Amino acid sequence: MTTLITGAGGYLGRRIAAALHDEDVILAMRGADKRERPGAQEVIPIDLCEENPFAELDPRRITRIIHAAAVIRFDVDRDTARRVNVAGTARVREFAERCERLERFVLLSTLYSAGRRQGDVREVRHDDAGFVNHYEWSKWAAEECVLEPPGLPVTVVRLPTVISEDDGTVGQYNAFHHTIRLYYSGLLTLLPGDPATPLSLATAGFTVDAVTALLDAEPGIYQACSGPVSLGTAVDTAFSVFERDADFMRRMLPRPVPCDQASFHDMVSAARALRGGPLQPALASVAPFAEQLYLSKSFRTERLRAAWPGYRTADPVALVESVCAHLVERRFNAAR
Amino acid sequence: MDGLYAGSFAYALGAHKRHVRESAGAGLLRSAPEDLESAGFRWHHLCGPDETAYDLARAAVAEIAERGELGHIDAIVYATCLPAEWPHANGPIRDVKDLMDFPAGRLQAEFGLSRAIVVGLHQQACTGMLGALRLAGALLSTEPQWRRVLCVTADRFPAGAFYEQAYNLISDGAAACVVGRDRAPCRLLTVHQISNGGLARAGDDETVGTYFAYTHRLVREAAARVGTAPSALDWVVTQNTHEKAWQILARLLEIDHDRVWSPSLPDAGHVISADVIVNLSALLASGKLQSGQRVALVMAGFGLNWQAAVLEVAQP
């Protein structure tokens, strides 16, 4: 059995590759040198934006594909999202169709491929409910690309927002960390979103375990969601951590005021003219997903739990607390 | 603040009126002029080279005097945002008397306010005028024989300074009014202040970032001091700042944005501590006020400080 991992140089791709260290794995990385890794994992350079990225790879070798390569920024522009996340996925599918021994084609997607829909979100194929940003749209479109036409042994794993390693350290900053930094620094004192909106946050360990557990599960759609935490609780937890910090307390920064969507939109719009300082880019980083915080969703996980005997929920408040403590300790300087 | 009134509102602006694009061309701004225009700013007023903040204060108080409303002043509370205009010394200052040329005393002498005592107030930045109202109220409460306190604020930016703070276009200007026991256009119900010295050295972006939560709290607490809710305020008179700011705050506070009043924004910009009086004067002159209506004056300033006064219309 040989597993091809695209995006193997990325944050999750690296960790999935490490979890499969004793298997025959081909690591497809953008810009990688074509050379063997010491751990016997073969590395091949792949750029999914090129016309025929797998030209040098024999499809007869491949029995599993884990497609992890993607642009995962909420503020990605439409064209980049289309080129990398949609057209890139189409090229992986084309290759998958030529893999005559293929047993599983796993697409790493996002819970937010659900787009603007609210309420219960089941582990089924979504129709187009509209999207808050191009990233969401492109991941939904990538799902469509692998699911239609049917015929491949496809598993779609919709991933949560990964905010830490299992030990509470932060391996990669994303919108969650950038937003927490805005509150710590006093650059943002409004809270976009409904405080009751559930957030699906997880560790890298949970996420990688979910992906690897589902490699042998029935093909289908799975939502990798550990216990959700409400937006309001997450922010309160962050401030409870901040308020143990002497520097923060000296500045006596207030807890944020929940604001309606129009008000947040107005603030972001006004901030576009505040050039030169940190506020404009900081708000620009929050804005592309802020609307999602008004769209309360409850992700169902029945299929995941049935397929993954090792599934366990984590205490989301403890997770937020440990991440915020790490960020404050490091003064938000850099990821680990 | 039972039985206290505020009236005789007057103001003066720097003599030279400039368009934001002209000032940008002169290197007086940090932001691009189109960005300031998108915030609602158009014109601002700058002092000439020989015009001082004191000149502006004198002009504002002279207007009150010309109306015959400057009699029987028991105290002058003189608020400034910037340090006093010290004389340009060619070398080290040997005699510090030169640093004590206090404008309140000069005002007292110039207008013959011989019975008035003087009080300087200069650490509340752009909220100083409302601090002056509060001090006036406190003085009248502790001095039963006193009847009238003149409140003044005046500032001009030094030559060469940017005429922009926290993304607001600045005008040099002054304002004055009288707080007293005699019936006047507005009853002074309360003045509320929040200070956060932990943000004393806040940059422009932190100032903007914290503006919303603190102003939200300020208005709620000020309204509560007079037994009401923000949504029950009839008018909110603001300093001149980005026009989106109060669209946001009005929603958060459930205040009808049509009742948020800052008509001098395009013509005057942010007049340091005086624009709330500029705007209140316009509201008083508009004919829109009715007896018994409650008007909140709201200001934010470096320090960081936030102040709000609540007035009740006595004589529309």
XYZ file of C-alpha atoms in Angstrom:
652
model
C 0.000 0.000 0.000
C 1.430 3.346 -1.049
C -0.045 6.611 0.134
C 0.402 9.875 -1.739
C 0.077 12.976 0.436
C -0.294 16.301 -1.320
C 0.584 19.394 0.662
C 2.919 17.208 2.679
C 5.055 20.226 3.527
C 2.140 22.050 5.085
C 1.100 22.210 8.712
C -1.255 19.223 8.718
C 0.435 17.419 5.834
C 3.674 17.162 7.802
C 1.894 15.792 10.826
C -0.115 13.267 8.845
C 3.086 12.108 7.148
C 4.710 11.719 10.543
C 1.750 9.690 11.764
C 2.231 7.343 8.774
C 5.983 7.112 9.289
C 6.079 3.333 9.117
C 4.097 3.123 5.884
C 5.080 3.528 2.259
C 4.350 7.195 1.702
C 5.097 9.622 -1.106
C 5.232 13.209 0.033
C 4.163 15.652 -2.657
C 5.413 19.099 -1.840
C 5.445 22.322 -3.738
C 9.013 23.296 -4.537
C 10.507 20.193 -2.912
C 13.708 18.594 -4.084
C 13.190 15.173 -5.590
C 15.026 13.097 -3.122
C 14.483 10.342 -0.620
C 13.897 11.310 2.982
C 15.942 9.567 5.668
C 12.767 7.975 6.994
C 12.240 6.193 3.673
C 9.437 8.549 2.750
C 9.873 9.609 -0.832
C 9.535 13.303 -1.660
C 8.420 14.606 -5.021
C 8.032 18.212 -6.141
C 4.454 18.978 -7.141
C 2.815 22.240 -8.088
C -0.906 21.697 -8.470
C -1.204 24.899 -10.462
C 0.819 23.332 -13.273
C -0.908 21.615 -16.147
C 0.196 18.043 -15.485
C 1.652 17.942 -11.999
C 1.803 14.156 -11.655
C 3.470 13.467 -15.000
C 6.447 11.801 -13.376
C 4.527 9.701 -10.890
C 3.436 6.194 -11.819
C -0.259 5.953 -10.898
C -0.056 2.178 -10.600
C 1.918 2.578 -7.377
C -0.718 4.581 -5.559
C -3.352 2.956 -3.401
C -4.289 5.933 -1.227
C -4.300 9.674 -1.771
C -4.574 12.192 1.010
C -5.148 15.547 -0.617
C -4.049 18.100 1.955
C -2.644 20.778 -0.342
C -4.673 23.967 -0.201
C -4.572 27.656 0.453
C -6.169 27.922 3.884
C -6.364 31.668 4.390
C -9.820 33.155 4.977
C -8.749 36.253 3.076
C -7.598 34.390 -0.033
C -8.708 36.060 -3.244
C -11.153 34.313 -5.556
C -8.680 33.611 -8.322
C -6.046 32.070 -6.057
C -8.701 29.998 -4.302
C -9.972 28.782 -7.647
C -6.533 27.998 -9.046
C -5.181 26.188 -5.994
C -8.122 24.761 -4.121
C -10.521 23.997 -6.967
C -8.448 23.494 -10.111
C -5.687 21.885 -8.026
C -8.188 19.407 -6.606
C -9.463 18.679 -10.112
C -5.920 17.753 -11.134
C -5.577 15.425 -8.168
C -8.894 13.828 -9.142
C -7.677 13.359 -12.715
C -4.632 11.605 -11.334
C -6.767 9.538 -8.942
C -8.839 8.303 -11.861
C -5.667 6.880 -13.379
C -4.713 5.045 -10.178
C -6.127 1.630 -10.945
C -5.288 0.232 -7.485
C -6.760 3.203 -5.621
C -8.544 2.227 -2.430
C -9.152 5.626 -0.897
C -9.073 9.251 -2.017
C -9.225 11.474 1.063
C -9.919 15.178 0.663
C -9.135 17.372 3.659
C -11.903 19.962 3.658
C -13.268 22.357 6.264
C -16.356 22.445 8.442
C -16.991 25.834 6.853
C -17.670 24.325 3.456
C -21.183 24.536 4.926
C -21.054 28.232 4.059
C -23.913 30.389 5.242
C -26.226 27.609 6.359
C -27.247 27.623 10.022
C -28.497 25.106 12.553
C -27.662 21.420 12.341
C -25.044 20.637 9.716
C -25.039 16.967 8.834
C -22.277 14.824 7.345
C -23.739 14.962 3.868
C -22.954 16.638 0.601
C -23.837 20.323 0.752
C -25.660 22.337 -1.799
C -24.572 25.917 -2.402
C -25.909 27.927 0.530
C -23.711 30.917 -0.193
C -20.365 31.575 1.375
C -18.788 34.166 3.624
C -15.439 34.155 1.835
C -13.696 32.649 -1.167
C -11.897 30.091 0.988
C -15.172 28.494 2.076
C -16.479 28.541 -1.444
C -13.324 26.944 -2.834
C -13.373 24.118 -0.288
C -17.030 23.443 -1.047
C -16.187 23.476 -4.754
C -13.285 21.083 -4.095
C -15.692 18.719 -2.332
C -17.984 18.870 -5.334
C -15.039 18.172 -7.569
C -14.201 14.870 -5.867
C -17.808 13.815 -5.216
C -19.170 14.489 -8.695
C -19.182 12.475 -10.848
C -19.235 9.614 -8.372
C -17.173 6.511 -8.839
C -14.036 7.106 -6.797
C -13.633 5.794 -3.235
C -13.824 9.308 -1.814
C -13.643 10.310 1.818
C -14.183 13.966 2.648
C -12.952 14.961 6.089
C -14.226 18.368 7.145
C -11.719 19.748 9.565
C -12.125 22.104 12.536
C -10.006 25.181 13.252
C -6.706 23.857 14.544
C -5.401 26.190 17.237
C -2.668 24.251 18.984
C -0.542 21.212 19.434
C -1.667 18.721 22.039
C 0.533 20.367 24.661
C -1.121 23.785 24.238
C 1.738 25.304 22.271
C 0.940 26.992 18.995
C 2.489 25.613 15.846
C 0.839 27.899 13.344
C -0.998 31.187 13.666
C -4.377 31.531 12.022
C -7.406 33.790 12.288
C -8.122 32.593 15.834
C -4.720 33.649 17.127
C -4.703 36.926 15.201
C -8.060 37.839 16.681
C -6.982 36.985 20.201
C -3.945 39.221 19.674
C -6.213 42.122 18.675
C -8.066 41.838 21.960
C -4.890 41.523 24.004
C -3.373 44.582 22.350
C -6.492 46.741 22.624
C -6.843 47.144 18.885
C -10.313 45.624 18.949
C -12.964 46.159 21.613
C -15.969 45.056 19.631
C -16.944 41.406 19.374
C -18.246 40.472 15.947
C -20.717 37.626 16.099
C -23.367 36.160 18.325
C -21.738 35.168 21.629
C -23.770 31.944 21.501
C -22.296 30.843 18.171
C -20.412 27.549 18.646
C -16.779 27.428 17.559
C -15.160 24.181 16.511
C -11.606 24.380 17.753
C -9.214 21.484 18.049
C -5.641 20.418 18.462
C -3.483 19.219 15.626
C -3.329 15.848 17.355
C -7.105 15.417 17.330
C -7.261 16.428 13.699
C -4.471 14.151 12.523
C -5.892 11.263 14.525
C -9.258 11.819 12.863
C -7.744 11.784 9.389
C -5.655 8.685 9.966
C -8.542 6.855 11.644
C -10.766 7.558 8.659
C -8.272 6.183 6.141
C -9.677 2.727 6.728
C -13.282 3.759 7.270
C -16.053 3.522 4.719
C -15.827 6.244 2.086
C -18.103 9.172 2.752
C -18.299 12.523 4.453
C -17.117 13.008 8.021
C -17.048 16.077 10.231
C -14.030 16.082 12.537
C -15.395 18.130 15.367
C -14.421 17.779 18.988
C -16.485 19.550 21.650
C -17.581 23.032 20.553
C -17.238 26.157 22.666
C -19.381 29.239 22.310
C -17.800 32.427 20.992
C -18.689 34.271 24.188
C -17.155 31.582 26.390
C -14.009 31.515 24.260
C -13.562 35.276 24.566
C -14.327 35.256 28.289
C -11.784 32.482 28.726
C -9.191 34.474 26.797
C -9.764 37.520 28.995
C -9.577 35.434 32.145
C -6.088 34.437 30.960
C -5.182 38.011 29.973
C -6.290 39.265 33.364
C -3.641 37.122 35.038
C -0.986 39.046 33.099
C 0.476 42.109 34.816
C 1.177 43.983 31.572
C -2.366 43.491 30.402
C -3.830 44.518 33.729
C -1.790 47.694 33.807
C -3.452 48.741 30.567
C -6.898 47.979 32.031
C -8.321 47.001 28.665
C -12.045 46.332 28.605
C -13.758 43.160 27.539
C -15.265 43.554 24.094
C -18.808 44.666 23.421
C -20.828 42.312 21.186
C -21.794 44.153 18.045
C -24.200 43.561 15.218
C -23.033 42.636 11.767
C -23.726 46.032 10.200
C -21.684 47.777 12.884
C -18.744 45.473 12.416
C -18.980 45.925 8.683
C -18.967 49.705 9.190
C -15.903 49.490 11.399
C -13.981 47.381 8.914
C -15.039 49.695 6.121
C -13.905 52.763 8.061
C -10.642 51.084 9.013
C -9.693 50.751 5.369
C -8.794 54.432 5.490
C -6.671 54.078 8.645
C -3.520 53.389 6.724
C -0.068 52.905 8.088
C -0.907 51.540 11.532
C -1.625 48.021 12.713
C -5.390 48.379 13.005
C -6.269 48.316 9.329
C -4.436 45.080 8.452
C -5.518 43.497 11.716
C -9.185 44.142 11.065
C -8.734 43.086 7.479
C -7.567 39.711 8.765
C -10.639 39.278 10.982
C -13.209 40.547 8.529
C -13.263 37.638 6.058
C -14.588 35.189 8.638
C -16.386 37.549 11.029
C -19.715 37.096 9.267
C -19.489 33.379 9.995
C -19.613 34.235 13.705
C -23.194 35.398 13.250
C -24.197 32.112 11.577
C -24.674 29.591 14.352
C -24.005 26.017 13.297
C -24.053 22.730 15.099
C -21.925 20.149 13.314
C -23.247 16.607 13.600
C -20.636 13.885 14.077
C -22.586 10.613 14.150
C -20.724 9.147 11.163
C -17.366 10.229 12.540
C -17.991 8.679 15.923
C -19.259 5.441 14.401
C -16.221 5.141 12.164
C -13.617 6.177 14.724
C -13.682 4.067 17.873
C -10.961 6.239 19.378
C -13.005 9.434 19.018
C -12.874 11.562 22.131
C -14.068 15.030 22.919
C -11.666 17.461 24.480
C -12.503 20.202 26.977
C -12.691 23.197 24.622
C -12.467 25.754 27.419
C -9.259 24.161 28.680
C -7.946 24.193 25.119
C -8.653 27.907 24.659
C -7.171 28.630 28.073
C -3.935 26.790 27.366
C -3.550 28.379 23.938
C -4.154 31.878 25.264
C -1.708 31.279 28.106
C 0.901 30.223 25.569
C 0.232 33.253 23.383
C 0.500 35.648 26.309
C 3.646 33.972 27.582
C 5.218 34.350 24.143
C 3.809 37.860 23.769
C 2.272 36.693 20.510
C 5.696 36.884 18.956
C 5.836 33.785 16.848
C 4.512 30.344 16.405
C 6.568 27.563 17.905
C -25.805 69.122 40.263
C -29.238 70.298 41.355
C -30.233 73.723 40.203
C -27.291 74.346 37.920
C -27.551 75.588 34.364
C -25.202 75.870 31.412
C -25.520 78.602 28.835
C -23.824 81.496 27.068
C -22.130 79.083 24.706
C -19.561 80.635 22.375
C -16.605 79.529 20.332
C -13.826 80.783 18.101
C -11.863 78.994 15.412
C -8.414 79.595 13.940
C -8.447 82.420 11.413
C -7.293 80.440 8.397
C -9.746 77.981 6.876
C -8.088 75.316 4.770
C -9.346 72.398 2.753
C -7.997 68.998 3.724
C -6.297 68.644 0.332
C -4.562 71.961 0.752
C -3.265 70.906 4.160
C -2.145 67.584 2.775
C -0.172 69.462 0.150
C 1.388 71.544 2.891
C 2.552 68.422 4.708
C 0.260 68.932 7.690
C -1.418 65.526 7.618
C -0.402 61.922 8.160
C -3.333 60.358 6.313
C -4.115 60.730 2.655
C -6.655 63.526 2.131
C -9.083 61.170 0.431
C -9.048 58.966 3.530
C -9.940 61.926 5.743
C -12.617 62.958 3.280
C -14.066 59.461 3.397
C -14.375 59.960 7.165
C -16.429 63.128 6.601
C -13.722 65.762 7.039
C -13.391 68.583 4.499
C -12.181 71.834 6.057
C -10.323 72.868 9.155
C -9.233 76.080 10.816
C -5.676 76.960 11.680
C -4.242 79.851 13.613
C -2.019 82.299 11.825
C 1.619 82.527 12.883
C 0.923 85.208 15.490
C -2.402 83.867 16.712
C -2.282 82.108 20.068
C -4.591 79.778 21.913
C -5.175 82.628 24.313
C -6.319 84.810 21.411
C -8.911 82.157 20.609
C -10.057 81.975 24.226
C -10.330 85.739 24.379
C -12.402 85.776 21.172
C -14.816 83.195 22.536
C -15.195 84.982 25.866
C -15.518 88.350 24.102
C -18.579 87.002 22.319
C -20.156 86.225 25.679
C -19.206 89.677 26.922
C -20.696 91.332 23.854
C -23.987 89.596 24.586
C -23.877 91.085 28.055
C -23.632 87.654 29.679
C -20.265 87.893 31.399
C -21.292 89.598 34.612
C -20.754 88.275 38.145
C -18.265 85.556 37.347
C -17.002 83.901 40.541
C -14.477 81.539 38.978
C -12.817 80.749 35.689
C -12.085 77.127 34.884
C -9.693 77.146 31.962
C -9.101 73.804 30.257
C -6.306 73.139 27.813
C -5.260 70.010 26.020
C -1.718 71.025 25.172
C 0.887 72.536 27.508
C 0.947 76.299 27.885
C 2.502 78.353 25.128
C 5.862 78.972 26.671
C 8.000 81.825 25.349
C 10.632 80.790 22.866
C 13.823 80.947 24.846
C 17.141 81.212 23.139
C 18.791 79.212 25.860
C 18.035 77.474 29.143
C 15.249 79.036 31.158
C 16.856 80.774 34.148
C 13.747 82.271 35.671
C 10.801 79.899 35.709
C 8.394 82.788 36.127
C 8.400 82.843 32.353
C 6.696 79.451 32.469
C 3.878 80.765 34.645
C 2.147 83.122 32.267
C -1.231 81.590 32.967
C -3.987 82.325 30.454
C -6.823 82.142 32.978
C -5.317 85.016 34.915
C -4.833 87.031 31.770
C -8.451 86.409 30.851
C -9.594 87.516 34.272
C -7.655 90.761 33.972
C -8.590 91.447 30.386
C -12.328 91.114 31.010
C -12.271 92.734 34.431
C -13.530 89.647 36.221
C -12.097 90.898 39.469
C -14.073 88.678 41.829
C -13.244 85.496 39.930
C -10.683 82.971 41.078
C -8.876 80.966 38.422
C -8.466 77.214 38.012
C -6.422 75.488 35.319
C -7.368 72.071 34.004
C -4.976 70.461 31.590
C -4.728 66.693 31.839
C -7.987 65.642 30.259
C -6.974 66.271 26.655
C -9.888 66.647 24.274
C -12.419 66.017 27.039
C -11.299 69.037 29.071
C -14.326 71.206 28.351
C -16.634 68.663 29.947
C -14.200 68.395 32.851
C -14.540 72.163 33.203
C -18.321 71.806 33.436
C -17.889 69.209 36.152
C -15.449 71.335 38.104
C -17.749 74.331 37.763
C -20.575 72.274 39.180
C -18.409 71.071 42.029
C -17.234 74.600 42.840
C -20.770 75.934 42.895
C -21.765 73.075 45.180
C -19.033 73.875 47.692
C -19.331 77.671 47.470
C -22.957 78.540 48.254
C -22.369 82.253 47.674
C -21.068 81.800 44.179
C -23.447 82.095 41.252
C -21.523 81.786 38.013
C -18.426 79.995 36.741
C -16.894 80.745 33.344
C -15.675 77.581 31.603
C -13.154 78.010 28.822
C -11.152 75.700 26.636
C -8.584 76.816 24.068
C -5.802 75.140 22.137
C -3.779 75.634 19.042
C -1.296 73.202 17.608
C 2.317 74.344 17.535
C 3.842 75.398 14.254
C 5.030 72.412 12.296
C 2.781 69.906 14.059
C 0.588 67.507 12.138
C -3.018 68.711 12.193
C -4.216 65.179 12.656
C -4.621 63.011 15.752
C -5.992 59.482 15.860
C -7.070 59.860 12.225
C -9.063 63.035 12.985
C -8.507 66.325 11.161
C -7.740 68.998 13.773
C -8.753 72.641 14.008
C -7.335 75.204 16.375
C -10.165 76.575 18.443
C -11.678 77.678 21.704
C -15.047 77.459 23.389
C -16.589 79.025 26.439
C -19.779 78.888 28.437
C -21.126 79.818 31.830
C -22.309 77.350 34.454
C -24.432 78.990 37.093
C -27.508 79.038 39.247
C -29.478 81.382 36.980
C -31.857 79.915 34.454
C -30.101 79.281 31.135
C -30.790 77.188 28.013
C -29.713 73.910 29.627
C -29.854 72.360 33.064
C -26.619 70.583 33.872
C -27.670 67.193 35.202
C -24.407 65.314 35.439
C -20.901 64.886 34.079
C -19.336 61.448 34.012
C -15.709 60.580 33.345
C -13.669 57.440 32.784
C -9.865 57.575 32.778
C -7.442 54.831 31.874
C -3.909 55.895 32.657
C -2.742 52.478 31.558
C -3.316 53.768 28.052
C -1.617 57.115 28.660
C 0.813 56.475 25.849
C -1.646 54.758 23.563
C -0.979 55.174 19.880
C -3.571 56.239 17.360
C -4.653 52.678 16.632
C -5.087 51.698 20.270
C -7.009 54.918 20.775
C -9.351 54.016 17.949
C -9.500 50.371 19.021
C -10.556 51.154 22.580
C -12.885 53.995 21.576
C -15.937 51.857 21.047
C -16.010 49.805 24.237
C -15.184 52.792 26.435
C -17.611 55.187 24.767
C -20.307 52.530 24.956
C -19.662 52.171 28.685
C -19.390 55.936 29.188
C -22.773 56.698 27.644
C -24.505 53.866 29.473
C -23.073 54.979 32.804
C -23.765 58.661 32.162
C -27.368 57.879 31.258
C -27.697 55.718 34.365
C -26.527 58.628 36.522
C -29.641 60.519 35.495
C -31.848 57.459 35.823
C -32.283 56.679 32.179
C -30.982 54.507 29.363
C -28.999 55.641 26.317
C -31.970 54.899 24.090
C -34.019 57.427 26.071
C -31.615 60.301 25.380
C -33.181 62.769 22.991
C -29.924 63.980 21.476
C -26.292 62.965 21.530
C -23.904 65.764 20.638
C -20.512 64.411 19.768
C -17.059 65.641 19.009
C -16.202 65.588 15.322
C -14.752 62.216 14.477
C -15.089 59.614 11.727
C -18.730 59.681 10.705
C -18.943 55.888 10.876
C -17.989 55.907 14.558
C -21.352 57.110 15.763
C -23.268 55.058 13.235
C -21.724 52.090 15.007
C -22.187 53.426 18.522
C -25.765 54.482 17.857
C -26.611 50.905 16.922
C -24.807 49.470 19.925
C -26.517 51.922 22.279
C -29.901 51.660 20.517
C -29.925 55.378 19.849
C -31.631 56.708 16.740
C -28.730 57.919 14.598
C -30.849 60.852 13.440
C -30.499 62.138 17.006
C -26.711 62.081 16.893
C -25.590 65.607 16.185
C -22.255 66.721 14.766
C -23.054 69.068 11.878
C -19.742 70.922 12.011
C -17.725 67.812 11.072
C -17.094 68.816 7.444
C -16.557 72.479 8.171
C -14.484 72.418 11.335
C -13.115 68.950 11.965
C -12.088 68.023 15.472
C -11.623 71.275 17.401
C -9.658 69.593 20.190
C -11.877 70.183 23.257
C -14.217 72.710 21.667
C -16.147 70.897 18.947
C -18.795 69.547 21.277
C -19.654 73.165 22.127
C -19.549 74.114 18.443
C -22.053 71.353 17.769
C -24.206 72.099 20.807
C -24.406 75.741 19.727
C -25.656 74.591 16.336
C -28.262 72.375 17.970
C -29.467 75.230 20.194
C -29.737 77.450 17.132
C -31.517 74.818 15.052
C -34.909 75.148 16.648
C -35.050 71.371 17.020
C -34.862 71.301 20.805
C -37.861 71.080 23.052
C -38.126 71.834 26.715
C -37.353 68.822 28.879
C -35.338 66.981 26.256
C -32.134 65.359 27.419
C -28.935 65.997 25.557
C -25.725 64.030 26.085
C -22.405 65.620 25.188
C -19.782 62.945 24.549
C -16.040 63.322 24.156
C -12.962 61.123 24.125
C -9.381 62.194 24.496
C -5.861 61.128 25.088
C -4.836 60.176 28.539
C -6.950 58.169 27.821
C -10.080 59.969 29.010
C -13.735 59.764 28.131
C -16.320 62.245 29.406
C -20.017 62.742 28.948
C -22.313 65.464 30.263
C -26.074 65.144 30.331
C -28.081 68.350 29.959
C -31.810 68.974 30.064
C -33.241 71.618 27.811
C -34.705 74.395 29.965
C -35.245 77.175 27.442
C -35.352 75.842 23.874
